[in-house]
PDB file of C-alpha atoms and ligand atoms in Angstrom:
ATOM      1  CA  MET A  21      -1.013 -19.569  -5.494  1.00 40.00           C
ATOM      2  CA  ALA A  22      -0.591 -16.394  -3.481  1.00 48.00           C
ATOM      3  CA  GLN A  23      -2.501 -13.407  -4.709  1.00 55.00           C
ATOM      4  CA  GLU A  24      -0.446 -10.514  -5.924  1.00 61.00           C
ATOM      5  CA  ALA A  25      -0.263  -7.863  -3.230  1.00 68.00           C
ATOM      6  CA  MET A  26      -1.683  -4.495  -4.116  1.00 65.00           C
ATOM      7  CA  TYR A  27       1.498  -2.587  -3.433  1.00 68.00           C
ATOM      8  CA  GLU A  28       3.448  -4.448  -6.146  1.00 68.00           C
ATOM      9  CA  GLY A  29       4.652  -1.903  -8.668  1.00 70.00           C
ATOM     10  CA  HIS A  30       4.167   0.977  -6.247  1.00 74.00           C
ATOM     11  CA  LYS A  31       7.186   0.496  -4.064  1.00 76.00           C
ATOM     12  CA  GLY A  32       8.910   3.656  -5.281  1.00 83.00           C
ATOM     13  CA  GLN A  33       5.843   5.720  -4.400  1.00 87.00           C
ATOM     14  CA  LEU A  34       5.373   3.946  -1.095  1.00 92.00           C
ATOM     15  CA  ASP A  35       8.850   4.697   0.181  1.00 94.00           C
ATOM     16  CA  THR A  36       8.162   8.384   0.769  1.00 93.00           C
ATOM     17  CA  ASN A  37      11.340   9.096   2.750  1.00 94.00           C
ATOM     18  CA  ASP A  38      13.503   7.195   0.242  1.00 93.00           C
ATOM     19  CA  ASN A  39      15.316   4.958   2.689  1.00 94.00           C
ATOM     20  CA  ASP A  40      14.766   1.841   0.574  1.00 92.00           C
ATOM     21  CA  ALA A  41      12.306   0.414   3.058  1.00 94.00           C
ATOM     22  CA  VAL A  42       8.556   0.820   3.270  1.00 95.00           C
ATOM     23  CA  SER A  43       7.453   1.324   6.852  1.00 97.00           C
ATOM     24  CA  ARG A  44       3.996   0.401   8.058  1.00 96.00           C
ATOM     25  CA  ARG A  45       3.227   4.102   8.417  1.00 96.00           C
ATOM     26  CA  GLU A  46       4.292   4.893   4.843  1.00 96.00           C
ATOM     27  CA  TYR A  47       2.276   1.996   3.566  1.00 96.00           C
ATOM     28  CA  GLN A  48      -0.812   2.882   5.559  1.00 96.00           C
ATOM     29  CA  ALA A  49      -0.689   6.539   4.455  1.00 96.00           C
ATOM     30  CA  PHE A  50      -0.316   5.517   0.826  1.00 94.00           C
ATOM     31  CA  MET A  51      -3.232   3.101   1.004  1.00 95.00           C
ATOM     32  CA  ALA A  52      -5.505   5.587   2.790  1.00 96.00           C
ATOM     33  CA  THR A  53      -4.779   8.110   0.031  1.00 95.00           C
ATOM     34  CA  ALA A  54      -5.290   5.432  -2.603  1.00 93.00           C
ATOM     35  CA  PHE A  55      -8.693   4.609  -1.169  1.00 96.00           C
ATOM     36  CA  GLY A  56      -9.747   8.253  -1.423  1.00 96.00           C
ATOM     37  CA  LYS A  57      -8.612   8.421  -5.043  1.00 95.00           C
ATOM     38  CA  LEU A  58     -10.339   5.178  -5.970  1.00 96.00           C
ATOM     39  CA  ASP A  59     -13.627   6.207  -4.382  1.00 97.00           C
ATOM     40  CA  ALA A  60     -14.677   8.216  -7.429  1.00 96.00           C
ATOM     41  CA  ASP A  61     -18.224   8.941  -6.252  1.00 97.00           C
ATOM     42  CA  ASN A  62     -17.049   9.694  -2.698  1.00 97.00           C
ATOM     43  CA  ASP A  63     -19.583   7.467  -0.969  1.00 97.00           C
ATOM     44  CA  GLY A  64     -16.968   5.984   1.375  1.00 97.00           C
ATOM     45  CA  SER A  65     -16.877   2.575  -0.269  1.00 98.00           C
ATOM     46  CA  LEU A  66     -15.491   1.062  -3.439  1.00 98.00           C
ATOM     47  CA  SER A  67     -17.593  -0.653  -6.062  1.00 97.00           C
ATOM     48  CA  GLN A  68     -16.107  -3.101  -8.502  1.00 95.00           C
ATOM     49  CA  ALA A  69     -16.475  -0.445 -11.205  1.00 96.00           C
ATOM     50  CA  GLU A  70     -14.234   1.869  -9.178  1.00 96.00           C
ATOM     51  CA  THR A  71     -11.435  -0.712  -8.932  1.00 94.00           C
ATOM     52  CA  PRO A  72     -11.190  -2.352 -12.381  1.00 88.00           C
ATOM     53  CA  ASN A  73      -7.387  -2.151 -12.601  1.00 86.00           C
ATOM     54  CA  ILE A  74      -6.687  -2.605  -8.920  1.00 85.00           C
ATOM     55  CA  LEU A  75      -8.700  -5.624  -7.837  1.00 90.00           C
ATOM     56  CA  SER A  76      -9.580  -8.684  -9.827  1.00 92.00           C
ATOM     57  CA  ALA A  77     -13.104 -10.010  -9.282  1.00 93.00           C
ATOM     58  CA  ASN A  78     -11.608 -12.604  -6.973  1.00 94.00           C
ATOM     59  CA  GLN A  79      -9.604 -10.060  -4.989  1.00 94.00           C
ATOM     60  CA  PHE A  80     -12.653  -7.838  -4.744  1.00 96.00           C
ATOM     61  CA  ALA A  81     -14.715 -10.705  -3.349  1.00 96.00           C
ATOM     62  CA  THR A  82     -12.113 -11.619  -0.722  1.00 95.00           C
ATOM     63  CA  THR A  83     -11.631  -7.956   0.272  1.00 97.00           C
ATOM     64  CA  ASP A  84     -15.395  -7.448   0.613  1.00 98.00           C
ATOM     65  CA  ALA A  85     -15.464  -9.253   3.950  1.00 97.00           C
ATOM     66  CA  ASN A  86     -19.187  -8.827   4.631  1.00 98.00           C
ATOM     67  CA  GLY A  87     -20.141  -9.677   1.044  1.00 98.00           C
ATOM     68  CA  ASP A  88     -22.335  -6.641   0.417  1.00 98.00           C
ATOM     69  CA  GLY A  89     -20.728  -5.962  -2.948  1.00 97.00           C
ATOM     70  CA  ARG A  90     -18.908  -2.853  -1.699  1.00 97.00           C
ATOM     71  CA  VAL A  91     -15.461  -2.524  -0.217  1.00 98.00           C
ATOM     72  CA  SER A  92     -15.657  -0.141   2.723  1.00 98.00           C
ATOM     73  CA  ARG A  93     -12.643   1.801   3.993  1.00 98.00           C
ATOM     74  CA  ASP A  94     -12.292  -0.645   6.898  1.00 98.00           C
ATOM     75  CA  GLU A  95     -12.465  -3.658   4.601  1.00 98.00           C
ATOM     76  CA  PHE A  96      -9.913  -2.073   2.284  1.00 97.00           C
ATOM     77  CA  MET A  97      -7.482  -1.183   5.089  1.00 97.00           C
ATOM     78  CA  ASN A  98      -7.878  -4.617   6.718  1.00 97.00           C
ATOM     79  CA  ARG A  99      -7.006  -6.245   3.452  1.00 96.00           C
ATOM     80  CA  VAL A 100      -4.010  -4.103   2.599  1.00 95.00           C
ATOM     81  CA  MET A 101      -2.596  -4.310   6.136  1.00 96.00           C
ATOM     82  CA  LYS A 102      -2.880  -8.103   5.919  1.00 95.00           C
ATOM     83  CA  ASP A 103      -0.907  -7.888   2.678  1.00 93.00           C
ATOM     84  CA  PHE A 104       1.690  -5.827   4.524  1.00 96.00           C
ATOM     85  CA  ALA A 105       1.936  -8.328   7.369  1.00 96.00           C
ATOM     86  CA  ALA A 106       2.260 -11.196   4.899  1.00 95.00           C
ATOM     87  CA  ALA A 107       4.992  -9.398   2.968  1.00 94.00           C
ATOM     88  CA  ASP A 108       6.875  -8.370   6.124  1.00 96.00           C
ATOM     89  CA  LYS A 109       8.399 -11.785   6.594  1.00 95.00           C
ATOM     90  CA  ASP A 110      10.809 -10.858   9.357  1.00 96.00           C
ATOM     91  CA  GLY A 111       8.114  -8.911  11.210  1.00 96.00           C
ATOM     92  CA  ASP A 112      10.127  -5.735  11.751  1.00 97.00           C
ATOM     93  CA  GLY A 113       7.353  -3.497  10.427  1.00 97.00           C
ATOM     94  CA  ARG A 114       9.246  -2.612   7.258  1.00 96.00           C
ATOM     95  CA  LEU A 115       9.296  -3.923   3.719  1.00 94.00           C
ATOM     96  CA  GLN A 116      12.735  -3.830   2.179  1.00 88.00           C
TER      97      GLN A 116
HETATM   98 CA1   CA B 201      10.808   4.544   3.866  1.00 83.10          CA
HETATM   99 CA1   CA B 202     -17.500   4.726  -4.158  1.00 83.10          CA
HETATM  100 CA1   CA B 203     -18.363  -4.815   2.131  1.00 83.10          CA
END
């Protein structure tokens, strides 16, 4: 079963110019901001304790690509941009 993408439930916030489509740029900006908000202790990475409602243990483990128990900004952005690519089925760089 496919994992639920992190943007589910945030589409209204993601579409910042209100054109009923989420561009890659809108998505990326939202996720970069989200990372900053989630990183409560500002150490540049996310612990599982910082993401209790965002990532399940399983999602955390798959996002933590190097398995050090922390999700770095790069690991986070890689993961969410993969979600974007998977959701963008027609490959036009926008989610409708
Ligand atoms: Ca838009
Ligand atoms: Ca942190
Ligand atoms: Ca890591």
